[in-house]
Amino acid sequence: MEVLWAREDAGLRAATARDVSRALAGDRDLAHTTVMTVLDRLAKKDFLKRERDGRAWRYQPVASREGYITELMLGALNETGDRDAALAHFVRSVSRDEVDVIRQALADLTSGKGVAAGHTTTGKEPPA
């Protein structure tokens, strides 16, 4: 996912499995078929969109990195027995700068500016 998000951030078009394999080559010793399998599974779980490009598939993320992280956070929150307590504990654990970010996001939300800004959901559980 990181490779695909980085390409998106750089304004590059959707990636083939070969593109992803090349990007990962320096980090890990992965077989190209392994990369193809993971991309295919992520597409089947609707985390990636794919389209045919000749004999290859091109993949791109359905959600932004921020949208994905939001889904992870919401999933964790849904697992708690007491959402209110979890949220209160979370807010008490962030820095003052992060509190300012939260306040601004809440102000944007209540003014109608941030209702769904930056929140792309997939409706799926994030991949493990």
Short mmCIF file of N, CA and C in Angstrom, two decimals:
data_model
loop_
_atom_site.label_atom_id
_atom_site.label_comp_id
_atom_site.label_asym_id
_atom_site.label_seq_id
_atom_site.Cartn_x
_atom_site.Cartn_y
_atom_site.Cartn_z
N MET A 1 0.84 -1.18 0.00
CA MET A 1 0.00 0.00 0.00
C MET A 1 0.88 1.25 0.00
N GLU A 2 1.97 1.21 0.78
CA GLU A 2 2.84 2.39 0.85
C GLU A 2 3.41 2.75 -0.52
N VAL A 3 3.79 1.75 -1.29
CA VAL A 3 4.32 2.00 -2.63
C VAL A 3 3.26 2.67 -3.49
N LEU A 4 2.04 2.18 -3.43
CA LEU A 4 0.96 2.74 -4.25
C LEU A 4 0.60 4.15 -3.80
N TRP A 5 0.56 4.39 -2.48
CA TRP A 5 0.27 5.74 -1.99
C TRP A 5 1.39 6.71 -2.38
N ALA A 6 2.64 6.26 -2.31
CA ALA A 6 3.76 7.12 -2.68
C ALA A 6 3.68 7.50 -4.16
N ARG A 7 3.32 6.55 -5.00
CA ARG A 7 3.16 6.84 -6.43
C ARG A 7 2.05 7.85 -6.64
N GLU A 8 0.94 7.67 -5.92
CA GLU A 8 -0.18 8.59 -6.04
C GLU A 8 0.24 10.00 -5.60
N ASP A 9 0.97 10.07 -4.47
CA ASP A 9 1.46 11.36 -3.97
C ASP A 9 2.37 12.05 -4.97
N ALA A 10 3.12 11.26 -5.73
CA ALA A 10 4.04 11.79 -6.73
C ALA A 10 3.35 12.10 -8.06
N GLY A 11 2.05 11.83 -8.13
CA GLY A 11 1.30 12.11 -9.35
C GLY A 11 1.51 11.08 -10.45
N LEU A 12 2.00 9.91 -10.08
CA LEU A 12 2.22 8.85 -11.07
C LEU A 12 0.94 8.06 -11.29
N ARG A 13 0.84 7.44 -12.44
CA ARG A 13 -0.36 6.65 -12.75
C ARG A 13 -0.36 5.35 -11.95
N ALA A 14 -1.46 4.65 -12.01
CA ALA A 14 -1.61 3.39 -11.30
C ALA A 14 -0.44 2.46 -11.64
N ALA A 15 -0.07 1.61 -10.69
CA ALA A 15 1.12 0.78 -10.82
C ALA A 15 0.79 -0.64 -11.25
N THR A 16 1.71 -1.23 -11.98
CA THR A 16 1.62 -2.65 -12.29
C THR A 16 2.30 -3.42 -11.15
N ALA A 17 2.10 -4.73 -11.14
CA ALA A 17 2.79 -5.56 -10.14
C ALA A 17 4.30 -5.43 -10.31
N ARG A 18 4.76 -5.30 -11.55
CA ARG A 18 6.19 -5.14 -11.82
C ARG A 18 6.70 -3.83 -11.19
N ASP A 19 5.92 -2.74 -11.31
CA ASP A 19 6.31 -1.47 -10.69
C ASP A 19 6.47 -1.63 -9.18
N VAL A 20 5.51 -2.31 -8.57
CA VAL A 20 5.55 -2.51 -7.12
C VAL A 20 6.73 -3.41 -6.75
N SER A 21 6.96 -4.46 -7.51
CA SER A 21 8.10 -5.35 -7.26
C SER A 21 9.42 -4.58 -7.31
N ARG A 22 9.56 -3.74 -8.31
CA ARG A 22 10.79 -2.94 -8.44
C ARG A 22 10.96 -2.00 -7.26
N ALA A 23 9.86 -1.38 -6.85
CA ALA A 23 9.92 -0.43 -5.73
C ALA A 23 10.30 -1.14 -4.43
N LEU A 24 9.88 -2.38 -4.28
CA LEU A 24 10.17 -3.13 -3.06
C LEU A 24 11.51 -3.86 -3.12
N ALA A 25 12.12 -3.93 -4.27
CA ALA A 25 13.34 -4.73 -4.46
C ALA A 25 14.45 -4.36 -3.49
N GLY A 26 14.61 -3.08 -3.19
CA GLY A 26 15.67 -2.67 -2.28
C GLY A 26 15.36 -2.98 -0.83
N ASP A 27 14.08 -3.06 -0.49
CA ASP A 27 13.68 -3.27 0.90
C ASP A 27 13.57 -4.74 1.28
N ARG A 28 13.07 -5.54 0.37
CA ARG A 28 12.75 -6.94 0.69
C ARG A 28 13.09 -7.85 -0.48
N ASP A 29 13.31 -9.09 -0.14
CA ASP A 29 13.55 -10.10 -1.17
C ASP A 29 12.25 -10.85 -1.40
N LEU A 30 11.38 -10.28 -2.23
CA LEU A 30 10.07 -10.86 -2.51
C LEU A 30 10.01 -11.35 -3.95
N ALA A 31 9.40 -12.50 -4.13
CA ALA A 31 9.18 -13.00 -5.48
C ALA A 31 8.11 -12.14 -6.15
N HIS A 32 8.26 -11.93 -7.44
CA HIS A 32 7.27 -11.15 -8.19
C HIS A 32 5.89 -11.77 -8.07
N THR A 33 5.81 -13.09 -8.06
CA THR A 33 4.51 -13.76 -7.94
C THR A 33 3.86 -13.47 -6.59
N THR A 34 4.66 -13.29 -5.56
CA THR A 34 4.12 -12.94 -4.24
C THR A 34 3.48 -11.57 -4.29
N VAL A 35 4.15 -10.63 -4.92
CA VAL A 35 3.61 -9.27 -5.07
C VAL A 35 2.31 -9.32 -5.86
N MET A 36 2.30 -10.09 -6.95
CA MET A 36 1.08 -10.22 -7.75
C MET A 36 -0.07 -10.79 -6.92
N THR A 37 0.22 -11.79 -6.11
CA THR A 37 -0.82 -12.42 -5.28
C THR A 37 -1.38 -11.43 -4.26
N VAL A 38 -0.50 -10.69 -3.60
CA VAL A 38 -0.96 -9.72 -2.59
C VAL A 38 -1.80 -8.63 -3.25
N LEU A 39 -1.36 -8.10 -4.38
CA LEU A 39 -2.13 -7.08 -5.08
C LEU A 39 -3.50 -7.61 -5.50
N ASP A 40 -3.52 -8.84 -6.01
CA ASP A 40 -4.79 -9.46 -6.42
C ASP A 40 -5.74 -9.60 -5.23
N ARG A 41 -5.22 -10.04 -4.10
CA ARG A 41 -6.06 -10.21 -2.90
C ARG A 41 -6.57 -8.86 -2.39
N LEU A 42 -5.72 -7.85 -2.41
CA LEU A 42 -6.16 -6.52 -1.98
C LEU A 42 -7.24 -5.97 -2.92
N ALA A 43 -7.12 -6.27 -4.20
CA ALA A 43 -8.15 -5.84 -5.16
C ALA A 43 -9.46 -6.58 -4.91
N LYS A 44 -9.38 -7.88 -4.64
CA LYS A 44 -10.60 -8.66 -4.38
C LYS A 44 -11.29 -8.22 -3.10
N LYS A 45 -10.51 -7.67 -2.14
CA LYS A 45 -11.09 -7.17 -0.89
C LYS A 45 -11.49 -5.70 -1.00
N ASP A 46 -11.40 -5.15 -2.22
CA ASP A 46 -11.78 -3.77 -2.51
C ASP A 46 -10.92 -2.71 -1.82
N PHE A 47 -9.65 -3.04 -1.55
CA PHE A 47 -8.72 -2.03 -1.07
C PHE A 47 -7.99 -1.37 -2.24
N LEU A 48 -7.98 -2.06 -3.38
CA LEU A 48 -7.36 -1.53 -4.59
C LEU A 48 -8.35 -1.61 -5.74
N LYS A 49 -8.25 -0.63 -6.65
CA LYS A 49 -8.95 -0.71 -7.93
C LYS A 49 -7.93 -1.24 -8.92
N ARG A 50 -8.39 -2.03 -9.86
CA ARG A 50 -7.46 -2.49 -10.89
C ARG A 50 -8.12 -2.38 -12.25
N GLU A 51 -7.26 -2.12 -13.24
CA GLU A 51 -7.74 -2.05 -14.62
C GLU A 51 -6.71 -2.70 -15.52
N ARG A 52 -7.18 -3.28 -16.60
CA ARG A 52 -6.31 -3.95 -17.55
C ARG A 52 -5.50 -2.93 -18.34
N ASP A 53 -4.23 -3.25 -18.54
CA ASP A 53 -3.35 -2.44 -19.38
C ASP A 53 -2.54 -3.44 -20.21
N GLY A 54 -3.08 -3.81 -21.36
CA GLY A 54 -2.44 -4.86 -22.16
C GLY A 54 -2.58 -6.19 -21.44
N ARG A 55 -1.45 -6.83 -21.18
CA ARG A 55 -1.48 -8.11 -20.46
C ARG A 55 -1.39 -7.93 -18.95
N ALA A 56 -1.07 -6.73 -18.52
CA ALA A 56 -0.87 -6.48 -17.09
C ALA A 56 -2.10 -5.81 -16.48
N TRP A 57 -2.16 -5.84 -15.17
CA TRP A 57 -3.15 -5.08 -14.41
C TRP A 57 -2.46 -3.87 -13.82
N ARG A 58 -3.18 -2.76 -13.75
CA ARG A 58 -2.70 -1.57 -13.05
C ARG A 58 -3.54 -1.40 -11.80
N TYR A 59 -2.87 -1.13 -10.69
CA TYR A 59 -3.52 -1.04 -9.39
C TYR A 59 -3.38 0.36 -8.80
N GLN A 60 -4.43 0.79 -8.11
CA GLN A 60 -4.36 2.03 -7.35
C GLN A 60 -5.23 1.90 -6.12
N PRO A 61 -4.86 2.59 -5.04
CA PRO A 61 -5.62 2.48 -3.80
C PRO A 61 -7.03 3.05 -3.94
N VAL A 62 -7.98 2.42 -3.26
CA VAL A 62 -9.35 2.93 -3.22
C VAL A 62 -9.41 4.12 -2.26
N ALA A 63 -8.71 4.01 -1.13
CA ALA A 63 -8.72 5.06 -0.12
C ALA A 63 -7.34 5.71 -0.03
N SER A 64 -7.33 6.95 0.37
CA SER A 64 -6.06 7.64 0.63
C SER A 64 -5.41 7.02 1.87
N ARG A 65 -4.15 7.33 2.09
CA ARG A 65 -3.45 6.87 3.28
C ARG A 65 -4.22 7.34 4.53
N GLU A 66 -4.66 8.60 4.51
CA GLU A 66 -5.39 9.16 5.65
C GLU A 66 -6.73 8.45 5.84
N GLY A 67 -7.40 8.16 4.74
CA GLY A 67 -8.67 7.44 4.83
C GLY A 67 -8.49 6.04 5.40
N TYR A 68 -7.42 5.39 5.00
CA TYR A 68 -7.12 4.05 5.50
C TYR A 68 -6.84 4.09 7.00
N ILE A 69 -6.01 5.05 7.43
CA ILE A 69 -5.70 5.19 8.86
C ILE A 69 -6.97 5.49 9.64
N THR A 70 -7.84 6.32 9.07
CA THR A 70 -9.12 6.61 9.71
C THR A 70 -9.92 5.33 9.91
N GLU A 71 -9.94 4.47 8.90
CA GLU A 71 -10.66 3.20 9.02
C GLU A 71 -10.06 2.32 10.11
N LEU A 72 -8.72 2.31 10.22
CA LEU A 72 -8.08 1.54 11.29
C LEU A 72 -8.50 2.07 12.65
N MET A 73 -8.48 3.40 12.79
CA MET A 73 -8.85 4.01 14.07
C MET A 73 -10.32 3.73 14.41
N LEU A 74 -11.19 3.85 13.43
CA LEU A 74 -12.61 3.57 13.66
C LEU A 74 -12.83 2.10 14.00
N GLY A 75 -12.09 1.23 13.34
CA GLY A 75 -12.20 -0.20 13.65
C GLY A 75 -11.78 -0.49 15.08
N ALA A 76 -10.68 0.13 15.52
CA ALA A 76 -10.23 -0.06 16.90
C ALA A 76 -11.27 0.50 17.87
N LEU A 77 -11.81 1.65 17.56
CA LEU A 77 -12.82 2.26 18.41
C LEU A 77 -14.07 1.38 18.51
N ASN A 78 -14.44 0.76 17.41
CA ASN A 78 -15.61 -0.13 17.41
C ASN A 78 -15.39 -1.38 18.25
N GLU A 79 -14.13 -1.74 18.47
CA GLU A 79 -13.82 -2.93 19.27
C GLU A 79 -13.88 -2.66 20.77
N THR A 80 -13.93 -1.40 21.17
CA THR A 80 -13.96 -1.08 22.60
C THR A 80 -15.35 -1.31 23.15
N GLY A 81 -15.41 -1.58 24.43
CA GLY A 81 -16.71 -1.73 25.07
C GLY A 81 -17.35 -0.40 25.39
N ASP A 82 -16.53 0.64 25.49
CA ASP A 82 -17.02 1.97 25.89
C ASP A 82 -16.36 3.02 25.00
N ARG A 83 -17.03 3.37 23.92
CA ARG A 83 -16.47 4.33 22.96
C ARG A 83 -16.17 5.67 23.62
N ASP A 84 -17.08 6.15 24.48
CA ASP A 84 -16.89 7.44 25.13
C ASP A 84 -15.61 7.45 25.97
N ALA A 85 -15.41 6.40 26.75
CA ALA A 85 -14.21 6.32 27.58
C ALA A 85 -12.95 6.24 26.72
N ALA A 86 -13.01 5.47 25.64
CA ALA A 86 -11.85 5.34 24.75
C ALA A 86 -11.52 6.68 24.11
N LEU A 87 -12.54 7.40 23.64
CA LEU A 87 -12.30 8.71 23.03
C LEU A 87 -11.73 9.69 24.05
N ALA A 88 -12.30 9.69 25.26
CA ALA A 88 -11.81 10.60 26.31
C ALA A 88 -10.35 10.29 26.64
N HIS A 89 -10.02 9.02 26.75
CA HIS A 89 -8.64 8.62 27.05
C HIS A 89 -7.71 9.04 25.91
N PHE A 90 -8.15 8.85 24.69
CA PHE A 90 -7.35 9.24 23.53
C PHE A 90 -7.06 10.73 23.55
N VAL A 91 -8.09 11.54 23.78
CA VAL A 91 -7.92 13.00 23.77
C VAL A 91 -6.97 13.43 24.88
N ARG A 92 -7.03 12.77 26.03
CA ARG A 92 -6.12 13.12 27.14
C ARG A 92 -4.68 12.71 26.84
N SER A 93 -4.47 11.84 25.88
CA SER A 93 -3.12 11.34 25.61
C SER A 93 -2.40 12.06 24.47
N VAL A 94 -3.07 12.99 23.79
CA VAL A 94 -2.43 13.68 22.66
C VAL A 94 -1.75 14.96 23.12
N SER A 95 -0.85 15.46 22.28
CA SER A 95 -0.12 16.69 22.60
C SER A 95 -1.01 17.92 22.45
N ARG A 96 -0.54 19.04 22.95
CA ARG A 96 -1.31 20.30 22.82
C ARG A 96 -1.50 20.67 21.34
N ASP A 97 -0.47 20.45 20.55
CA ASP A 97 -0.60 20.74 19.11
C ASP A 97 -1.67 19.86 18.47
N GLU A 98 -1.70 18.60 18.87
CA GLU A 98 -2.72 17.69 18.33
C GLU A 98 -4.12 18.07 18.81
N VAL A 99 -4.21 18.59 20.04
CA VAL A 99 -5.50 19.09 20.54
C VAL A 99 -5.98 20.22 19.65
N ASP A 100 -5.06 21.11 19.25
CA ASP A 100 -5.43 22.21 18.36
C ASP A 100 -5.94 21.68 17.02
N VAL A 101 -5.31 20.63 16.50
CA VAL A 101 -5.75 20.02 15.24
C VAL A 101 -7.16 19.44 15.41
N ILE A 102 -7.39 18.77 16.53
CA ILE A 102 -8.71 18.19 16.81
C ILE A 102 -9.75 19.30 16.92
N ARG A 103 -9.41 20.37 17.64
CA ARG A 103 -10.35 21.50 17.77
C ARG A 103 -10.71 22.09 16.41
N GLN A 104 -9.70 22.27 15.56
CA GLN A 104 -9.95 22.84 14.24
C GLN A 104 -10.82 21.90 13.40
N ALA A 105 -10.55 20.61 13.48
CA ALA A 105 -11.35 19.64 12.73
C ALA A 105 -12.80 19.65 13.22
N LEU A 106 -13.00 19.76 14.53
CA LEU A 106 -14.36 19.84 15.07
C LEU A 106 -15.05 21.13 14.65
N ALA A 107 -14.31 22.24 14.64
CA ALA A 107 -14.88 23.51 14.19
C ALA A 107 -15.28 23.42 12.72
N ASP A 108 -14.42 22.82 11.90
CA ASP A 108 -14.74 22.64 10.48
C ASP A 108 -15.97 21.75 10.32
N LEU A 109 -16.05 20.71 11.12
CA LEU A 109 -17.18 19.78 11.04
C LEU A 109 -18.49 20.48 11.40
N THR A 110 -18.48 21.25 12.48
CA THR A 110 -19.72 21.91 12.90
C THR A 110 -20.11 23.05 11.98
N SER A 111 -19.15 23.62 11.26
CA SER A 111 -19.47 24.69 10.32
C SER A 111 -19.87 24.13 8.95
N GLY A 112 -19.76 22.81 8.79
CA GLY A 112 -20.13 22.18 7.52
C GLY A 112 -18.99 22.08 6.54
N LYS A 113 -17.80 22.59 6.89
CA LYS A 113 -16.66 22.55 5.96
C LYS A 113 -16.00 21.19 5.90
N GLY A 114 -16.04 20.45 6.99
CA GLY A 114 -15.25 19.22 7.04
C GLY A 114 -16.06 17.96 7.20
N VAL A 115 -17.28 17.96 6.73
CA VAL A 115 -18.16 16.82 6.96
C VAL A 115 -17.52 15.52 6.52
N ALA A 116 -16.98 15.48 5.32
CA ALA A 116 -16.35 14.24 4.85
C ALA A 116 -14.97 14.51 4.28
N ALA A 117 -14.41 15.67 4.58
CA ALA A 117 -13.12 16.04 4.00
C ALA A 117 -12.03 15.05 4.37
N GLY A 118 -11.35 14.54 3.37
CA GLY A 118 -10.22 13.65 3.59
C GLY A 118 -10.60 12.28 4.14
N HIS A 119 -11.88 11.96 4.16
CA HIS A 119 -12.30 10.68 4.74
C HIS A 119 -12.91 9.82 3.65
N THR A 120 -12.08 9.00 3.08
CA THR A 120 -12.53 8.07 2.06
C THR A 120 -12.63 6.71 2.70
N THR A 121 -13.83 6.20 2.82
CA THR A 121 -13.99 4.91 3.47
C THR A 121 -14.22 3.82 2.44
N THR A 122 -13.80 2.65 2.80
CA THR A 122 -13.99 1.51 1.91
C THR A 122 -15.15 0.65 2.37
N GLY A 123 -15.54 0.81 3.63
CA GLY A 123 -16.58 -0.04 4.18
C GLY A 123 -16.08 -1.45 4.45
N LYS A 124 -14.77 -1.64 4.36
CA LYS A 124 -14.16 -2.96 4.58
C LYS A 124 -13.21 -2.88 5.76
N GLU A 125 -12.97 -4.03 6.38
CA GLU A 125 -11.96 -4.09 7.42
C GLU A 125 -10.59 -3.94 6.76
N PRO A 126 -9.68 -3.16 7.36
CA PRO A 126 -8.34 -3.01 6.79
C PRO A 126 -7.61 -4.34 6.71
N PRO A 127 -6.74 -4.51 5.70
CA PRO A 127 -6.01 -5.77 5.58
C PRO A 127 -5.02 -5.93 6.72
N ALA A 128 -4.78 -7.15 7.12
CA ALA A 128 -3.83 -7.42 8.21
C ALA A 128 -2.42 -7.29 7.74
#
